[in-house]
Amino acid sequence: MAELARITALDGVIRPGRSGRPDGAPGVRLSSLDSEGLVALAPRRGRRADLDARLRASLGLGLPETGRAVVGADGAAVLWGGLGQSLVLLPADGLRAASRLDAAIGDAGAVAPLAGARTLITVGGTDAIEALSRLLPIDLDAQAFPPGSVAHTLAGHIGVLVWRREEDVVLGCYRSFGAELWHACVTAGRTFGAVA
């Protein structure tokens, strides 16, 4: 049986190299974050505490507070996904993430695999926050949006999830908007010298 090739929304879109300001160190670094292990999670009615306990037993991570993310030592993360939802990223599990999570939580919640359905872009560098402030209508200053913060907003007309990590910011969107979001990030970073 032939295997299908896995193609992300950014295959053929990312062109390694520098864009914008040609001199000095690049101020913005862009890369794609593999979303293969991304899973949507929601508790069954009245079972949030049970779901939280089962997640802690399985992943060592519980459900996050509103607007926050919790991250494990192995790169696993549980992000606030909106009202009554969480997004779980299990990079080490890849396409097996949904089945692993489903087995761990049992009847306490509902799991939906999002592998390939979302595009995740990492924006880092000394000028990343300044560049993103040109793209996002939220305050990304460390005082207002410290590491571990998660928000849902717009980048132009694209609905995005914004996750502030220690060293960078992750933007997530529906796959169909992935290429457009990538180009918007490159454009926002050109003043500072953007490198992919």
XYZ file of C-alpha atoms in Angstrom:
196
model
C 0.000 0.000 0.000
C 1.386 3.404 -0.955
C 1.842 6.001 1.761
C 0.530 9.504 1.260
C 3.044 12.316 1.605
C 2.436 14.654 4.519
C 2.308 18.240 3.261
C 1.868 21.187 5.607
C 0.229 24.471 4.673
C 3.684 26.076 4.592
C 5.391 23.565 2.285
C 6.678 25.599 -0.633
C 5.816 28.858 1.149
C 8.784 29.135 3.512
C 11.827 30.302 1.633
C 14.939 30.089 3.797
C 16.833 33.356 3.856
C 16.578 36.942 4.933
C 13.942 39.520 4.064
C 13.952 43.278 4.600
C 16.764 45.150 6.313
C 19.992 43.737 4.831
C 22.483 44.914 7.451
C 23.099 43.912 11.058
C 21.818 40.903 12.889
C 18.269 39.853 11.954
C 15.779 41.030 14.549
C 13.017 38.524 13.750
C 13.281 34.745 13.320
C 10.375 32.842 11.794
C 9.814 29.104 11.721
C 7.044 26.565 11.444
C 6.102 24.572 14.549
C 4.942 21.036 13.814
C 1.242 20.716 14.663
C 1.113 16.955 14.126
C 0.540 16.328 17.846
C -2.151 19.008 18.293
C -5.462 17.890 19.824
C -8.622 19.747 20.885
C -10.006 18.761 24.277
C -13.270 19.572 26.051
C -14.651 18.238 29.342
C -17.970 16.415 29.446
C -20.693 18.289 31.301
C -19.857 18.464 34.996
C -16.593 16.515 34.547
C -13.964 19.312 34.430
C -12.367 18.312 37.756
C -12.290 14.658 36.701
C -10.722 15.576 33.342
C -8.119 17.734 35.100
C -7.200 14.856 37.439
C -6.862 12.383 34.577
C -4.705 14.796 32.575
C -2.425 15.296 35.586
C -2.107 11.541 36.056
C -1.296 10.967 32.382
C 0.683 14.053 31.311
C 1.683 15.653 34.581
C -0.191 18.738 33.331
C -3.669 19.899 34.260
C -6.160 22.171 32.566
C -4.936 25.770 32.303
C -6.636 28.844 33.698
C -8.363 31.202 31.272
C -5.799 32.909 29.060
C -2.918 30.680 30.146
C -0.864 27.671 29.090
C 0.904 24.999 31.131
C 4.040 23.378 29.720
C 5.792 20.159 30.686
C 9.490 19.359 30.624
C 9.054 17.146 27.542
C 7.546 19.949 25.446
C 3.961 18.866 26.028
C 1.606 21.807 26.570
C -2.033 22.421 27.420
C -3.327 25.788 26.207
C -6.542 27.612 26.951
C -8.519 27.165 23.748
C -11.539 29.342 24.478
C -14.742 28.829 26.422
C -14.786 25.246 27.704
C -11.957 24.101 25.445
C -8.256 23.364 25.631
C -5.639 22.635 23.018
C -3.113 19.948 23.847
C 0.218 19.789 22.030
C 2.073 16.495 22.363
C 5.003 16.873 19.954
C 6.649 13.580 20.943
C 3.462 11.627 20.135
C 2.787 13.110 16.698
C -0.187 11.487 15.012
C -0.665 9.167 18.017
C -1.439 12.153 20.287
C -5.230 11.952 19.967
C -5.412 8.214 20.690
C -3.032 8.573 23.654
C -5.097 11.416 25.096
C -8.391 9.630 24.472
C -7.156 6.541 26.325
C -5.880 8.678 29.219
C -9.047 10.691 29.835
C -11.666 8.040 29.111
C -15.224 9.332 29.467
C -14.230 12.569 31.246
C -13.848 14.524 28.014
C -14.003 14.647 24.248
C -10.935 14.594 22.011
C -10.610 15.820 18.425
C -7.336 15.417 16.516
C -6.175 18.611 14.832
C -3.064 17.236 13.128
C -2.769 19.057 9.826
C -5.808 21.232 10.523
C -3.823 24.089 12.068
C -0.706 26.018 11.145
C 1.640 27.057 13.959
C 4.267 29.763 13.357
C 7.011 30.652 15.825
C 8.170 34.280 15.913
C 11.316 35.022 17.912
C 14.271 37.393 18.004
C 15.159 40.684 19.651
C 12.531 42.613 17.683
C 9.801 39.961 17.554
C 7.421 41.754 19.940
C 7.828 45.070 18.112
C 7.189 43.367 14.771
C 4.121 41.536 16.086
C 2.723 44.770 17.531
C 2.333 45.883 13.905
C 0.272 42.797 13.163
C -1.746 42.070 16.329
C -4.162 44.408 18.153
C -3.109 43.237 21.637
C -0.435 44.458 24.058
C 2.421 41.961 23.939
C 4.567 43.781 26.499
C 5.888 41.308 29.080
C 4.015 43.152 31.853
C 0.659 42.809 30.092
C 1.240 39.474 28.339
C 3.886 37.485 30.246
C 5.250 34.067 29.236
C 2.539 31.441 29.524
C -0.170 33.807 28.289
C -2.629 32.756 25.590
C -5.075 34.966 23.685
C -7.373 34.690 20.699
C -7.420 37.711 18.412
C -7.092 38.798 14.786
C -4.056 39.305 12.576
C -5.675 41.432 9.903
C -8.730 39.349 9.044
C -7.207 36.037 10.203
C -8.349 34.590 13.517
C -5.231 33.605 15.478
C -4.248 32.004 18.729
C -1.301 33.834 20.344
C 0.850 31.929 22.849
C 3.730 33.725 24.568
C 6.529 31.352 25.489
C 9.766 32.241 27.295
C 11.800 33.016 24.174
C 9.241 33.460 21.414
C 5.598 33.796 20.437
C 3.582 31.090 18.682
C 0.775 32.091 16.332
C -1.796 29.469 15.358
C -4.487 29.639 12.698
C -6.622 27.398 10.535
C -4.552 25.627 7.893
C -6.245 27.449 5.011
C -4.889 30.774 6.335
C -1.392 29.455 7.087
C 0.393 30.825 4.012
C -1.281 34.211 4.399
C -0.303 34.430 8.079
C 3.283 33.470 7.215
C 3.497 36.277 4.640
C 1.984 38.738 7.137
C 4.660 37.790 9.695
C 7.439 38.221 7.117
C 6.054 41.635 6.159
C 5.809 42.715 9.824
C 9.411 41.653 10.418
C 11.047 43.205 7.333
C 11.896 46.495 9.039
C 14.010 44.558 11.540
C 15.437 41.999 9.137
C 13.391 38.796 9.143
C 15.035 35.421 8.661
C 13.405 32.048 8.048
